[in-house]
Amino acid sequence: MNDLFWITISCIKGVGNKTVIELYENYPMLNFDNLNEHINTINKKSLIKLLTVENIEFAKKRAENLVKSHEEKKIEVIPISSELYPKYLRLIEDPPTILYAKGNLELLKDENTIAIVGTREPTAIGIKAAGKIAATFATMGYTIVSGLALGIDTAGHEGALKVQNGKTIAVLAGDLMQIYPAKNKKLAMEILERNGLWLSETPIGQANTRGNFVKRDRIQSGLSLGVCPVQTPIKSGTQHTIEFARKQKRYLFTPIPLKQDEHENAVQGNIVLIENGIAVLKDKESYEFIHEELKEYKLRLDREHKERFEKEEKISKQILEENIEQLNMFDL
């Protein structure tokens, strides 16, 4: 495994997330031992200047301290090279180069995932709907992804936990030592106790900013095959997740607002989504229809991941064949 190498590259001053992602996609086999062999083939001259022995040694110490400080808090540091890094999250335009996770790490490998998201100010019907949708998909074997916010997010997590062996991932905007909002600390602890997972791209000690919540939204959709905004006003933070889902080409669907709620602000965004033709959840048959649709999305995402990121084995095989060919030249 070369995970420490990629954490180190991420810790080099001047090397941004986009550069790390491009480097990993093109050179997944890179490690501390073979960097010099490949450095001249890297097209970015500005990057080559940063990959000095001194910079790498300094960044390696930072990386080791980063891993140690998180492991002391039972938080796993997961670079983009890790086998634990979620496949579909790698495919988005700007994936986190490093994730921080606490809890059931096996959930990161789960490829059947749905994000249940929505307003912090839902109607009573919206809360029930979020819980039911989450519970139904959890029963079907899906892991429920949400952001631990008040309102629809809370109902989504709780719906998953009501199912025996229901699985849920809470994606946090801030670091994993500061649960936000504080009102959901009890729920967050229950998620861990019930074999769930906390996930963030914010390291311990880094300030939580408003921008982190928008960045968190792209992770929620990026982790997921499909995104279900249960209730959303036209202007709402949930709209960020919806837009990310579109850009990331994830499956979007929404429940049809009931008549009692159709004039409520909480569902006006849903009405617009339905008018624009996204899939609707309206009855039992809808769940099976969406399940079949999600299978198609999974196949497409799997193909894309294989084409873009599963090169290491091919490259290693090619190098092995070249070495054998060279050795054969000396056979008598």
CSV table of C-alpha atoms in Angstrom, one decimal:
chain,number,residue,atom,x,y,z
A,1,MET,CA,0.0,0.0,0.0
A,2,ASN,CA,1.3,3.5,-0.8
A,3,ASP,CA,-1.3,5.5,1.2
A,4,LEU,CA,1.3,7.3,3.3
A,5,PHE,CA,2.9,8.5,0.1
A,6,TRP,CA,-0.4,10.1,-1.2
A,7,ILE,CA,-1.0,11.7,2.2
A,8,THR,CA,2.5,13.1,2.0
A,9,ILE,CA,1.9,14.5,-1.5
A,10,SER,CA,-1.3,16.1,-0.2
A,11,CYS,CA,0.8,17.7,2.6
A,12,ILE,CA,3.3,19.4,0.3
A,13,LYS,CA,2.8,23.2,0.3
A,14,GLY,CA,1.7,24.4,-3.1
A,15,VAL,CA,0.3,21.1,-4.2
A,16,GLY,CA,-3.5,21.5,-4.5
A,17,ASN,CA,-6.3,19.0,-4.4
A,18,LYS,CA,-6.8,19.1,-8.2
A,19,THR,CA,-3.1,18.4,-8.8
A,20,VAL,CA,-3.1,15.4,-6.4
A,21,ILE,CA,-6.1,13.9,-8.1
A,22,GLU,CA,-4.6,14.3,-11.6
A,23,LEU,CA,-1.3,12.8,-10.4
A,24,TYR,CA,-3.1,9.9,-8.8
A,25,GLU,CA,-5.3,9.2,-11.8
A,26,ASN,CA,-2.3,9.1,-14.1
A,27,TYR,CA,0.3,7.5,-11.8
A,28,PRO,CA,-1.5,5.3,-9.3
A,29,MET,CA,1.6,3.2,-8.8
A,30,LEU,CA,3.7,6.0,-7.5
A,31,ASN,CA,5.4,5.5,-4.1
A,32,PHE,CA,8.5,6.8,-2.2
A,33,ASP,CA,10.7,4.2,-3.9
A,34,ASN,CA,9.8,4.7,-7.5
A,35,LEU,CA,9.1,8.5,-7.7
A,36,ASN,CA,12.5,9.3,-9.2
A,37,GLU,CA,11.9,6.7,-12.0
A,38,HIS,CA,8.7,8.4,-13.1
A,39,ILE,CA,9.3,12.0,-12.3
A,40,ASN,CA,10.6,13.0,-15.7
A,41,THR,CA,7.4,11.7,-17.4
A,42,ILE,CA,5.2,14.1,-15.4
A,43,ASN,CA,4.0,16.8,-17.7
A,44,LYS,CA,3.6,19.6,-15.1
A,45,LYS,CA,6.9,21.3,-14.6
A,46,SER,CA,5.6,23.4,-11.7
A,47,LEU,CA,4.8,20.1,-9.9
A,48,ILE,CA,8.2,18.6,-10.6
A,49,LYS,CA,9.8,21.6,-8.9
A,50,LEU,CA,7.7,20.9,-5.8
A,51,LEU,CA,8.6,17.2,-5.6
A,52,THR,CA,12.1,17.7,-4.2
A,53,VAL,CA,13.6,15.4,-1.7
A,54,GLU,CA,13.5,18.2,1.0
A,55,ASN,CA,9.8,19.0,0.4
A,56,ILE,CA,8.9,15.3,0.5
A,57,GLU,CA,10.8,14.6,3.7
A,58,PHE,CA,9.2,17.6,5.4
A,59,ALA,CA,5.7,16.7,4.1
A,60,LYS,CA,6.2,13.0,5.2
A,61,LYS,CA,6.7,14.1,8.8
A,62,ARG,CA,3.6,16.2,8.6
A,63,ALA,CA,1.7,13.3,7.1
A,64,GLU,CA,2.9,10.9,9.9
A,65,ASN,CA,1.9,13.4,12.5
A,66,LEU,CA,-1.5,13.9,10.8
A,67,VAL,CA,-2.2,10.1,10.9
A,68,LYS,CA,-0.9,9.7,14.5
A,69,SER,CA,-3.0,12.6,15.9
A,70,HIS,CA,-6.2,11.2,14.3
A,71,GLU,CA,-5.5,7.5,15.2
A,72,GLU,CA,-5.2,8.6,18.8
A,73,LYS,CA,-8.8,9.7,18.5
A,74,LYS,CA,-9.8,6.5,16.7
A,75,ILE,CA,-10.2,8.3,13.5
A,76,GLU,CA,-9.0,6.7,10.3
A,77,VAL,CA,-7.1,8.9,7.7
A,78,ILE,CA,-8.1,7.7,4.2
A,79,PRO,CA,-6.3,9.1,1.2
A,80,ILE,CA,-7.7,8.8,-2.3
A,81,SER,CA,-5.4,5.8,-2.9
A,82,SER,CA,-6.8,3.8,-0.1
A,83,GLU,CA,-8.9,0.6,-0.7
A,84,LEU,CA,-11.3,2.2,1.8
A,85,TYR,CA,-11.9,5.3,-0.3
A,86,PRO,CA,-15.4,5.2,-1.7
A,87,LYS,CA,-15.3,4.3,-5.4
A,88,TYR,CA,-18.0,6.7,-6.6
A,89,LEU,CA,-16.7,9.6,-4.7
A,90,ARG,CA,-13.4,9.3,-6.6
A,91,LEU,CA,-15.3,10.0,-9.8
A,92,ILE,CA,-16.6,13.5,-9.0
A,93,GLU,CA,-15.0,16.6,-10.3
A,94,ASP,CA,-13.3,17.6,-7.1
A,95,PRO,CA,-13.1,14.7,-4.7
A,96,PRO,CA,-11.5,15.1,-1.3
A,97,THR,CA,-7.8,14.0,-1.4
A,98,ILE,CA,-8.1,12.8,2.2
A,99,LEU,CA,-11.2,11.7,4.2
A,100,TYR,CA,-11.5,11.2,8.0
A,101,ALA,CA,-13.7,8.4,9.2
A,102,LYS,CA,-14.8,7.0,12.5
A,103,GLY,CA,-16.9,3.9,13.0
A,104,ASN,CA,-17.7,1.1,10.7
A,105,LEU,CA,-15.2,1.6,7.9
A,106,GLU,CA,-16.7,-1.3,5.9
A,107,LEU,CA,-19.6,1.1,5.0
A,108,LEU,CA,-17.2,3.0,2.8
A,109,LYS,CA,-17.0,0.0,0.5
A,110,ASP,CA,-20.8,-0.2,0.2
A,111,GLU,CA,-21.8,0.6,-3.4
A,112,ASN,CA,-25.6,0.6,-2.7
A,113,THR,CA,-26.0,4.0,-1.2
A,114,ILE,CA,-28.8,6.6,-1.2
A,115,ALA,CA,-28.6,10.2,0.1
A,116,ILE,CA,-31.7,11.3,2.0
A,117,VAL,CA,-31.5,15.1,2.3
A,118,GLY,CA,-33.8,18.1,2.8
A,119,THR,CA,-34.7,21.2,4.6
A,120,ARG,CA,-34.0,21.9,8.3
A,121,GLU,CA,-37.6,23.1,8.6
A,122,PRO,CA,-39.8,20.3,7.2
A,123,THR,CA,-43.5,19.7,7.8
A,124,ALA,CA,-44.7,16.9,10.0
A,125,ILE,CA,-45.5,14.9,6.9
A,126,GLY,CA,-42.0,15.5,5.6
A,127,ILE,CA,-40.4,14.1,8.7
A,128,LYS,CA,-42.6,11.0,8.4
A,129,ALA,CA,-41.8,10.6,4.7
A,130,ALA,CA,-38.0,10.9,5.2
A,131,GLY,CA,-38.1,8.2,7.9
A,132,LYS,CA,-40.2,5.9,5.8
A,133,ILE,CA,-38.2,6.4,2.6
A,134,ALA,CA,-34.9,5.8,4.5
A,135,ALA,CA,-36.3,2.7,6.4
A,136,THR,CA,-37.6,1.2,3.1
A,137,PHE,CA,-34.4,1.6,1.2
A,138,ALA,CA,-32.4,0.4,4.3
A,139,THR,CA,-34.6,-2.7,4.3
A,140,MET,CA,-33.7,-3.2,0.6
A,141,GLY,CA,-30.0,-3.3,1.6
A,142,TYR,CA,-29.1,0.4,0.9
A,143,THR,CA,-26.8,2.4,3.1
A,144,ILE,CA,-28.5,5.8,3.9
A,145,VAL,CA,-26.2,8.8,3.6
A,146,SER,CA,-27.1,12.2,5.1
A,147,GLY,CA,-25.6,15.2,6.8
A,148,LEU,CA,-26.7,14.9,10.5
A,149,ALA,CA,-28.5,18.3,10.1
A,150,LEU,CA,-31.8,19.0,11.9
A,151,GLY,CA,-35.0,18.2,10.1
A,152,ILE,CA,-35.0,15.8,7.1
A,153,ASP,CA,-31.4,14.6,7.6
A,154,THR,CA,-32.2,13.6,11.2
A,155,ALA,CA,-35.4,11.7,10.1
A,156,GLY,CA,-33.3,10.0,7.4
A,157,HIS,CA,-30.7,8.7,9.8
A,158,GLU,CA,-33.4,7.7,12.3
A,159,GLY,CA,-35.3,5.9,9.6
A,160,ALA,CA,-32.3,3.8,8.7
A,161,LEU,CA,-31.6,3.0,12.4
A,162,LYS,CA,-35.2,1.7,12.9
A,163,VAL,CA,-34.4,-1.1,10.6
A,164,GLN,CA,-32.7,-4.2,12.0
A,165,ASN,CA,-29.1,-3.9,10.7
A,166,GLY,CA,-29.9,-0.7,9.0
A,167,LYS,CA,-26.8,1.2,7.9
A,168,THR,CA,-26.2,4.9,7.8
A,169,ILE,CA,-23.3,7.3,7.1
A,170,ALA,CA,-23.3,10.8,8.6
A,171,VAL,CA,-21.3,13.3,6.5
A,172,LEU,CA,-20.1,16.2,8.7
A,173,ALA,CA,-19.0,19.6,7.6
A,174,GLY,CA,-16.5,20.1,10.5
A,175,ASP,CA,-14.0,17.8,12.1
A,176,LEU,CA,-15.1,14.6,13.8
A,177,MET,CA,-14.3,15.8,17.3
A,178,GLN,CA,-16.9,18.6,17.1
A,179,ILE,CA,-20.4,17.2,16.4
A,180,TYR,CA,-22.7,19.8,14.8
A,181,PRO,CA,-25.4,20.6,15.5
A,182,ALA,CA,-25.0,19.9,19.2
A,183,LYS,CA,-28.7,18.8,19.4
A,184,ASN,CA,-27.8,15.8,17.3
A,185,LYS,CA,-24.9,14.6,19.4
A,186,LYS,CA,-27.0,11.8,20.9
A,187,LEU,CA,-28.1,10.7,17.4
A,188,ALA,CA,-24.5,10.8,16.2
A,189,MET,CA,-23.4,8.5,19.1
A,190,GLU,CA,-26.3,6.1,18.3
A,191,ILE,CA,-25.1,5.9,14.7
A,192,LEU,CA,-21.7,4.8,15.9
A,193,GLU,CA,-23.2,2.4,18.5
A,194,ARG,CA,-25.4,0.9,15.7
A,195,ASN,CA,-22.4,0.1,13.4
A,196,GLY,CA,-22.7,3.3,11.4
A,197,LEU,CA,-20.1,5.8,10.3
A,198,TRP,CA,-19.0,9.4,10.7
A,199,LEU,CA,-17.2,11.0,7.7
A,200,SER,CA,-15.6,14.3,7.0
A,201,GLU,CA,-12.9,15.9,4.9
A,202,THR,CA,-12.0,18.4,7.7
A,203,PRO,CA,-9.0,17.4,9.8
A,204,ILE,CA,-9.0,17.8,13.6
A,205,GLY,CA,-8.3,21.4,14.6
A,206,GLN,CA,-9.3,23.1,11.3
A,207,ALA,CA,-11.9,25.8,11.7
A,208,ASN,CA,-15.4,25.0,10.4
A,209,THR,CA,-16.6,27.6,8.0
A,210,ARG,CA,-19.9,28.2,6.1
A,211,GLY,CA,-18.2,27.0,2.9
A,212,ASN,CA,-17.6,23.6,4.5
A,213,PHE,CA,-21.3,22.9,4.5
A,214,VAL,CA,-21.5,23.3,0.7
A,215,LYS,CA,-18.4,21.1,0.3
A,216,ARG,CA,-20.1,18.6,2.6
A,217,ASP,CA,-23.0,18.5,0.2
A,218,ARG,CA,-20.9,17.4,-2.8
A,219,ILE,CA,-19.6,14.5,-0.7
A,220,GLN,CA,-23.2,13.4,0.2
A,221,SER,CA,-24.1,13.1,-3.4
A,222,GLY,CA,-20.7,11.8,-4.5
A,223,LEU,CA,-21.0,8.9,-2.1
A,224,SER,CA,-24.4,8.0,-3.4
A,225,LEU,CA,-25.9,6.3,-6.5
A,226,GLY,CA,-29.0,8.4,-6.0
A,227,VAL,CA,-30.1,11.5,-4.1
A,228,CYS,CA,-33.6,12.0,-2.7
A,229,PRO,CA,-34.5,15.6,-1.6
A,230,VAL,CA,-37.5,14.7,0.5
A,231,GLN,CA,-38.5,18.3,1.1
A,232,THR,CA,-36.7,21.5,-0.1
A,233,PRO,CA,-37.7,25.1,-0.6
A,234,ILE,CA,-36.7,26.7,-3.9
A,235,LYS,CA,-33.9,28.5,-2.0
A,236,SER,CA,-32.3,26.1,0.4
A,237,GLY,CA,-29.0,24.5,1.2
A,238,THR,CA,-30.5,21.3,-0.2
A,239,GLN,CA,-30.4,22.9,-3.6
A,240,HIS,CA,-26.6,22.6,-3.5
A,241,THR,CA,-26.8,18.9,-3.1
A,242,ILE,CA,-29.3,18.7,-5.9
A,243,GLU,CA,-27.0,20.6,-8.2
A,244,PHE,CA,-24.0,18.5,-7.2
A,245,ALA,CA,-26.1,15.3,-8.0
A,246,ARG,CA,-26.8,16.7,-11.5
A,247,LYS,CA,-23.2,17.5,-12.1
A,248,GLN,CA,-22.1,14.2,-10.8
A,249,LYS,CA,-24.7,12.4,-12.9
A,250,ARG,CA,-26.4,10.7,-9.9
A,251,TYR,CA,-30.0,9.6,-9.9
A,252,LEU,CA,-32.4,12.2,-8.6
A,253,PHE,CA,-35.9,11.3,-7.3
A,254,THR,CA,-38.4,12.9,-4.9
A,255,PRO,CA,-41.6,12.0,-3.2
A,256,ILE,CA,-44.8,13.8,-4.5
A,257,PRO,CA,-45.9,16.3,-1.9
A,258,LEU,CA,-49.3,15.5,-0.3
A,259,LYS,CA,-52.2,18.0,-0.8
A,260,GLN,CA,-51.9,19.1,2.8
A,261,ASP,CA,-48.4,20.4,2.1
A,262,GLU,CA,-48.6,21.6,-1.4
A,263,HIS,CA,-48.7,25.3,-0.4
A,264,GLU,CA,-45.9,24.9,2.2
A,265,ASN,CA,-42.6,26.6,1.5
A,266,ALA,CA,-40.8,23.4,2.4
A,267,VAL,CA,-42.0,21.6,-0.8
A,268,GLN,CA,-41.9,24.3,-3.4
A,269,GLY,CA,-38.5,23.1,-4.6
A,270,ASN,CA,-39.9,19.6,-4.9
A,271,ILE,CA,-42.8,20.8,-7.1
A,272,VAL,CA,-40.3,22.5,-9.4
A,273,LEU,CA,-38.2,19.3,-9.6
A,274,ILE,CA,-41.2,17.3,-10.5
A,275,GLU,CA,-42.2,19.8,-13.1
A,276,ASN,CA,-38.7,19.5,-14.6
A,277,GLY,CA,-39.2,15.7,-15.0
A,278,ILE,CA,-37.2,14.0,-12.2
A,279,ALA,CA,-38.4,10.6,-11.0
A,280,VAL,CA,-41.1,10.5,-8.4
A,281,LEU,CA,-41.7,8.2,-5.5
A,282,LYS,CA,-45.5,7.8,-5.1
A,283,ASP,CA,-46.2,4.1,-4.2
A,284,LYS,CA,-44.7,0.7,-3.4
A,285,GLU,CA,-44.1,0.0,-7.0
A,286,SER,CA,-42.0,3.2,-7.3
A,287,TYR,CA,-39.4,1.8,-4.9
A,288,GLU,CA,-38.8,-1.2,-7.2
A,289,PHE,CA,-38.7,1.0,-10.2
A,290,ILE,CA,-36.1,3.3,-8.6
A,291,HIS,CA,-34.1,0.2,-7.4
A,292,GLU,CA,-33.9,-1.0,-11.1
A,293,GLU,CA,-32.9,2.5,-12.2
A,294,LEU,CA,-30.1,2.6,-9.6
A,295,LYS,CA,-28.7,-0.7,-10.9
A,296,GLU,CA,-28.2,1.0,-14.3
A,297,TYR,CA,-26.4,4.0,-12.6
A,298,LYS,CA,-24.2,1.6,-10.7
A,299,LEU,CA,-23.1,-0.2,-13.9
A,300,ARG,CA,-22.2,3.1,-15.5
A,301,LEU,CA,-20.3,4.3,-12.5
A,302,ASP,CA,-18.4,1.0,-12.2
A,303,ARG,CA,-17.4,1.2,-15.8
A,304,GLU,CA,-16.2,4.8,-15.4
A,305,HIS,CA,-14.2,3.9,-12.3
A,306,LYS,CA,-12.5,0.9,-14.0
A,307,GLU,CA,-11.5,3.1,-17.0
A,308,ARG,CA,-10.2,5.9,-14.9
A,309,PHE,CA,-8.7,4.4,-11.7
A,310,GLU,CA,-8.1,0.7,-12.0
A,311,LYS,CA,-4.9,1.1,-14.0
A,312,GLU,CA,-2.4,0.1,-11.3
A,313,GLU,CA,-2.7,-3.6,-11.9
A,314,LYS,CA,-2.3,-3.1,-15.7
A,315,ILE,CA,0.7,-0.8,-15.3
A,316,SER,CA,2.4,-3.2,-12.8
A,317,LYS,CA,1.8,-6.1,-15.2
A,318,GLN,CA,3.3,-4.1,-18.1
A,319,ILE,CA,6.4,-3.2,-16.1
A,320,LEU,CA,6.7,-6.9,-15.1
A,321,GLU,CA,6.5,-8.0,-18.7
A,322,GLU,CA,9.1,-5.4,-19.7
A,323,ASN,CA,11.5,-6.6,-17.0
A,324,ILE,CA,11.0,-10.2,-18.0
A,325,GLU,CA,11.7,-9.3,-21.6
A,326,GLN,CA,14.9,-7.5,-20.6
A,327,LEU,CA,16.0,-10.5,-18.5
A,328,ASN,CA,15.4,-12.8,-21.4
A,329,MET,CA,17.9,-10.9,-23.5
A,330,PHE,CA,20.6,-12.3,-21.3
A,331,ASP,CA,19.5,-15.9,-21.5
A,332,LEU,CA,21.9,-18.2,-23.1
